[in-house]
mmCIF file of C-alpha atoms in Angstrom:
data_model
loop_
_atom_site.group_PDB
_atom_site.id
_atom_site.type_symbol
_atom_site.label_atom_id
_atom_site.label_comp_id
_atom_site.label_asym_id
_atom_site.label_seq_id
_atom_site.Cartn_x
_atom_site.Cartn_y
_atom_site.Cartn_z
ATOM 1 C CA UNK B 9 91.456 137.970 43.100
ATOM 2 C CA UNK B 10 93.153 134.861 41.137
ATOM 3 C CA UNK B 11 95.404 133.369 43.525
ATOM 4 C CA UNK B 12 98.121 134.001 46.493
ATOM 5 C CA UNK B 13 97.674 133.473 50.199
ATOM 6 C CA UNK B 14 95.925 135.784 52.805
ATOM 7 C CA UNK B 15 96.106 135.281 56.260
ATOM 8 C CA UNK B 16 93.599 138.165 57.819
ATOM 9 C CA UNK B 17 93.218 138.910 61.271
ATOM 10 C CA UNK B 18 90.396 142.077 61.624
ATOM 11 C CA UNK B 19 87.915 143.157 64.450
ATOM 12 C CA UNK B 20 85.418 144.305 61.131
ATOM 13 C CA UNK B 21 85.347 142.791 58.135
ATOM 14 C CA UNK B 22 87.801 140.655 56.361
ATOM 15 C CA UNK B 23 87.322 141.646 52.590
ATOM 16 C CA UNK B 24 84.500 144.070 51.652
ATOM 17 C CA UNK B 25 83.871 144.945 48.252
ATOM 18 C CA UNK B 26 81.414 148.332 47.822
ATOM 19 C CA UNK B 27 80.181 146.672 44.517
ATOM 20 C CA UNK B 28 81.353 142.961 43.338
ATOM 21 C CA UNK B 29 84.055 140.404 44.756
ATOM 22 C CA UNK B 30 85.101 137.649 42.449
ATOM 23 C CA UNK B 31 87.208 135.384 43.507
ATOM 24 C CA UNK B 32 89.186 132.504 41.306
ATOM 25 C CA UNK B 33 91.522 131.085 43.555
ATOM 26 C CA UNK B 34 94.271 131.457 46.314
ATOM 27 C CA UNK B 35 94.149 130.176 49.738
ATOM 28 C CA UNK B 36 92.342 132.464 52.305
ATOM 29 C CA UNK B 37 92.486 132.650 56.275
ATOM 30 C CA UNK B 38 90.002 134.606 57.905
ATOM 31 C CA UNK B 39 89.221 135.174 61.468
ATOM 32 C CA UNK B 40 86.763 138.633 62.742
ATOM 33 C CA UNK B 41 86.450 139.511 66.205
ATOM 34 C CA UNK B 42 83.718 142.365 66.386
ATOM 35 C CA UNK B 43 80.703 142.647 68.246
ATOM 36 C CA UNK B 44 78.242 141.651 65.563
ATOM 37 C CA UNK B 45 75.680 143.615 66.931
ATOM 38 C CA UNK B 46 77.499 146.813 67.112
ATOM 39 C CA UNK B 47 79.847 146.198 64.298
ATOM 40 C CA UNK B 48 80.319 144.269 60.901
ATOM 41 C CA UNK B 49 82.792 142.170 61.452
ATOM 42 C CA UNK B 50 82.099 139.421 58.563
ATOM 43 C CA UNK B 51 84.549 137.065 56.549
ATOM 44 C CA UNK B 52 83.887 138.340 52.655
ATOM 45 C CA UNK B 53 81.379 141.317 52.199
ATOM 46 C CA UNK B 54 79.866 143.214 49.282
ATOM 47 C CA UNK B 55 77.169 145.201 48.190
ATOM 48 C CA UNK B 56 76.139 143.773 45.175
ATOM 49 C CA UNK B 57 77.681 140.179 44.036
ATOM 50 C CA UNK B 58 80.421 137.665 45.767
ATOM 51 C CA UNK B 59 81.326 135.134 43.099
ATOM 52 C CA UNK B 60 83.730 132.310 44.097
ATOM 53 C CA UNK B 61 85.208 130.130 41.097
ATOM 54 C CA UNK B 62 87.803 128.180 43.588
ATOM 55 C CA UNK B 63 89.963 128.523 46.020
ATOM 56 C CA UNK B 64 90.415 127.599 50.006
ATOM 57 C CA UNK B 65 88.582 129.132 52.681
ATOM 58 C CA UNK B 66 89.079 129.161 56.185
ATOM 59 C CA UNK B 67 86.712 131.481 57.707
ATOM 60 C CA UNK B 68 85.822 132.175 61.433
ATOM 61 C CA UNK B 69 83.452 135.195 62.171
ATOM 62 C CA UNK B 70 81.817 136.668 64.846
ATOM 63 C CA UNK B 71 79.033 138.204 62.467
ATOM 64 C CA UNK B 72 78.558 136.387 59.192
ATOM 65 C CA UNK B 73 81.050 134.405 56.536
ATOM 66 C CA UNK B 74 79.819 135.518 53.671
ATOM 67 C CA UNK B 75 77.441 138.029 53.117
ATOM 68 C CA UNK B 76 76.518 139.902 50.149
ATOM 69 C CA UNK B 77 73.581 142.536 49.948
ATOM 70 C CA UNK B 78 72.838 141.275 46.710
ATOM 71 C CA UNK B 79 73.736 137.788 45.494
ATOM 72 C CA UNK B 80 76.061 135.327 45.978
ATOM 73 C CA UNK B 81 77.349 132.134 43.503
ATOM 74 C CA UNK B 82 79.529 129.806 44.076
ATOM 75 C CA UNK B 83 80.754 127.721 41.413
ATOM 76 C CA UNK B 84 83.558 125.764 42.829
ATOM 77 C CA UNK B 85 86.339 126.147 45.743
ATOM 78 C CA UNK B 86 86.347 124.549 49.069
ATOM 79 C CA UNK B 87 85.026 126.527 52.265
ATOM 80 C CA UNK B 88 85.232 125.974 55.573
ATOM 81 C CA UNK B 89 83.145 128.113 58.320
ATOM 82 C CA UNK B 90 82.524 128.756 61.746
ATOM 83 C CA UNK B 91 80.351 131.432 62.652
ATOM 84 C CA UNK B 92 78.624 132.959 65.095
ATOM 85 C CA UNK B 93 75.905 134.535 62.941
ATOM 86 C CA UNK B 94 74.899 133.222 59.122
ATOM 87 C CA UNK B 95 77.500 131.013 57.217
ATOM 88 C CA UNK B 96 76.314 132.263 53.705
ATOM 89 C CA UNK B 97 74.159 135.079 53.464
ATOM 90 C CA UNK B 98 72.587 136.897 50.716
ATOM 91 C CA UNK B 99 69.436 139.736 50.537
ATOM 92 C CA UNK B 100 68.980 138.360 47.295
ATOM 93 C CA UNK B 101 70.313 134.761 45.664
ATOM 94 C CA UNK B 102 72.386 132.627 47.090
ATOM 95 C CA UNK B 103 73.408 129.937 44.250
ATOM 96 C CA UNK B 104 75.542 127.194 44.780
ATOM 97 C CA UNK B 105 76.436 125.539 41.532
ATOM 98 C CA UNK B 106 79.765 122.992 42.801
ATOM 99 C CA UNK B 107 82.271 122.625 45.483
ATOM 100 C CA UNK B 108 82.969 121.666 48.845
ATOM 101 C CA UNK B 109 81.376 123.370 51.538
ATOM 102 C CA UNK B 110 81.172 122.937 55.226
ATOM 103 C CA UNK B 111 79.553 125.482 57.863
ATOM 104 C CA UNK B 112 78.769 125.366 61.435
ATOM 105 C CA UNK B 113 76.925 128.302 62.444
ATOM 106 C CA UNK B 114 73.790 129.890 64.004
ATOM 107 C CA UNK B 115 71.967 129.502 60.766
ATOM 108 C CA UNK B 116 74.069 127.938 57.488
ATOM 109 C CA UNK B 117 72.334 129.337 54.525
ATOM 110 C CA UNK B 118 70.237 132.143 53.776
ATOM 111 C CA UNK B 119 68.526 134.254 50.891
ATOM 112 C CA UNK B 120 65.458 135.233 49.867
ATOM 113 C CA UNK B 121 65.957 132.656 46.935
ATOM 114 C CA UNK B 122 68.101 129.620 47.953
ATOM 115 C CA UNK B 123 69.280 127.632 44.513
ATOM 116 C CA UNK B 124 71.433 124.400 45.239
ATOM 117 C CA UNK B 125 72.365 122.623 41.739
ATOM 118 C CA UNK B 126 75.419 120.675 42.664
ATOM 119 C CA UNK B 127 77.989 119.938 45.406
ATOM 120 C CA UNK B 128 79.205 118.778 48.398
ATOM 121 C CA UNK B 129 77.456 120.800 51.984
ATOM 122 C CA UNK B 130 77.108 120.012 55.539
ATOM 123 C CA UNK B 131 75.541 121.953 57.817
ATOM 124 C CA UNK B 132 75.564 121.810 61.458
ATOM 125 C CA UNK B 133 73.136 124.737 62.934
ATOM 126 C CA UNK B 134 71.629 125.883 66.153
ATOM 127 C CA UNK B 135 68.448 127.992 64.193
ATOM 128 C CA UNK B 136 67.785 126.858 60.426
ATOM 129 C CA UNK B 137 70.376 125.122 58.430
ATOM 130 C CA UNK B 138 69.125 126.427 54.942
ATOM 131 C CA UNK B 139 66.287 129.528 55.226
ATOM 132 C CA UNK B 140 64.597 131.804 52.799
ATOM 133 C CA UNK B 141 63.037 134.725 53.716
ATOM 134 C CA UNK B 142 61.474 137.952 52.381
ATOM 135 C CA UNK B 143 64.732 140.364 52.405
ATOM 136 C CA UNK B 144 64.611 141.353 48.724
ATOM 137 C CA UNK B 145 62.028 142.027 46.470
ATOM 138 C CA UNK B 146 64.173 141.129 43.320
ATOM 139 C CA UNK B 147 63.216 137.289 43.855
ATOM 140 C CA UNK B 148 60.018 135.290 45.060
ATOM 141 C CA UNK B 149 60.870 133.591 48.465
ATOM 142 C CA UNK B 150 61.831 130.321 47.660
ATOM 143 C CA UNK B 151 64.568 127.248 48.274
ATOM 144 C CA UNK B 152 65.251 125.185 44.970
ATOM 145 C CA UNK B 153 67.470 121.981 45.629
ATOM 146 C CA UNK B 154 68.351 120.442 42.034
ATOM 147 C CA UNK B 155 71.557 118.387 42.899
ATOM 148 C CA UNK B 156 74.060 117.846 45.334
ATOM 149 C CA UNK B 157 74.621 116.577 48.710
ATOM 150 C CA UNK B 158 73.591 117.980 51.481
ATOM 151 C CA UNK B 159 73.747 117.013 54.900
ATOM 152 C CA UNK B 160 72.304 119.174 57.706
ATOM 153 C CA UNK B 161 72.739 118.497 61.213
ATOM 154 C CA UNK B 162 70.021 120.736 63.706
ATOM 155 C CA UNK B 163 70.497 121.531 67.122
ATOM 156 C CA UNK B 164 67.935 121.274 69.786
ATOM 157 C CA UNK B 165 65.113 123.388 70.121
ATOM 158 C CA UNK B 166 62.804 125.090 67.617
ATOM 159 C CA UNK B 167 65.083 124.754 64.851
ATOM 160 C CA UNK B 168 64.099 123.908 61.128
ATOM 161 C CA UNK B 169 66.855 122.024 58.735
ATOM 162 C CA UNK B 170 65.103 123.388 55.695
ATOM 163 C CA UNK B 171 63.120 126.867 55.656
ATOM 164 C CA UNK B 172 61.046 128.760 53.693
ATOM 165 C CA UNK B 173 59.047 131.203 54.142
ATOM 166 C CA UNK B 174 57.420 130.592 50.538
ATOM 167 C CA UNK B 175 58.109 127.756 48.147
ATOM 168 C CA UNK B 176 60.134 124.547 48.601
ATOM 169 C CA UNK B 177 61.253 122.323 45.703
ATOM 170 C CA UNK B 178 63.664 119.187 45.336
ATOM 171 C CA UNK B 179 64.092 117.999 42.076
ATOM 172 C CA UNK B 180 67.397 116.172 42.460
ATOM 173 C CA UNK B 181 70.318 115.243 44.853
ATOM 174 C CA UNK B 182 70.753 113.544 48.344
ATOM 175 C CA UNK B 183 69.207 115.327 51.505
ATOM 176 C CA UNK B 184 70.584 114.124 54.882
ATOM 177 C CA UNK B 185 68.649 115.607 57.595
ATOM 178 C CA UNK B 186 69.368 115.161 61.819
ATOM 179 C CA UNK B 187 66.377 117.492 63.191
ATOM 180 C CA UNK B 188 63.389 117.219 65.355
ATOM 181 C CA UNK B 189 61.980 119.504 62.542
ATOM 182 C CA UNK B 190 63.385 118.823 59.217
ATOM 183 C CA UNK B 191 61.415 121.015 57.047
ATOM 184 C CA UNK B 192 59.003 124.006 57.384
ATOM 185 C CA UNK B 193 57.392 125.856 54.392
ATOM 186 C CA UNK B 194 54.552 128.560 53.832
ATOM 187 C CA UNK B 195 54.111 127.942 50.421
ATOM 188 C CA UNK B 196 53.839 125.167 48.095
ATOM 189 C CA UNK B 197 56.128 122.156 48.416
ATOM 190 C CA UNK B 198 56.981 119.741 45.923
ATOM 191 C CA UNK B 199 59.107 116.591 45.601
#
């Protein structure tokens, strides 16, 4: 898709791809109604890769925003979510290279390999903001940040603002964090 406007109104999924969904602009409104447990009923959906090089996103889901079974990078574009379920989610990498995002959801970002290297996120969640965990076995489990800024806002309870179920590393960029628990990892962390 490289531009034009979609206004999408669906009980299951928005846009589902069986393979790979690239997207390099247009404006996109999204709203799913489904029963996430009985149904799929996310925003953008694919099997193997989502790629998003620009573009506006409005999405509201009952299940989650973005999902891909495989990976997901975004390079650029601003997005806009409120979900129910997982703002971004990926089995595999979830790689967030530039733009503008903002999610409120039950959990805001997950993979099994989280990779932030530039940008502009803010999280508000009610279980983690970013997690990885084991659902591929094409990556190690692990959250990278390199750049950014990222501002994550927790809810109350036993919520974590950052993670992983294996490695955490920060090697660059600005990490807000609002949490009574603002980061949890099984592995090796490093600053």
């Amino acid at each position: 898709i490289n531009g034009g406007t979609y206004n999408i109104n669906s009980v299951n999924d928005g846009l589902q791809a069986e393979t790979n969904l690239t997207i390099k602009g247009g404006t996109f409104t999204i709203k799913t109604t489904g029963d996430a447990n009985t149904d799929s009923a996310k925003g953008l959906k694919t099997g193997l890769l989502i790629t998003i090089d620009g573009g506006t996103y409005n999405l509201n889901t009952t299940d989650d925003a973005i999902h891909s079974n495989g990976n997901i990078i975004v390079n650029n574009g601003k997005i806009t979510i409120n979900s129910k379920d997982d703002g971004i989610h990926a089995d595999g990498m979830v790689e967030i290279n530039n733009g503008t995002i903002t999610i409120t959801a039950a959990e805001g970002i997950e993979g099994t390999y989280v990779k932030i290297n530039g940008g502009t996120i803010n999280i508000s969640a009610t279980d983690d903001g970013i997690n990885a965990g084991k659902k591929s076995t094409a990556y190690a489990v692990k959250i990278e940040i390199n750049g950014g800024s990222i501002t994550i806002k927790m809810g109350q309870g036993d919520t974590d603002a950052i993670d992983s179920n294996g490695d955490l590393y920060i090697t660059g960029g600005t990490v807000n964090i609002t949490a009574q628990s603002p980061f949890d990892y099984d592995g090796t962390a490093k600053y």
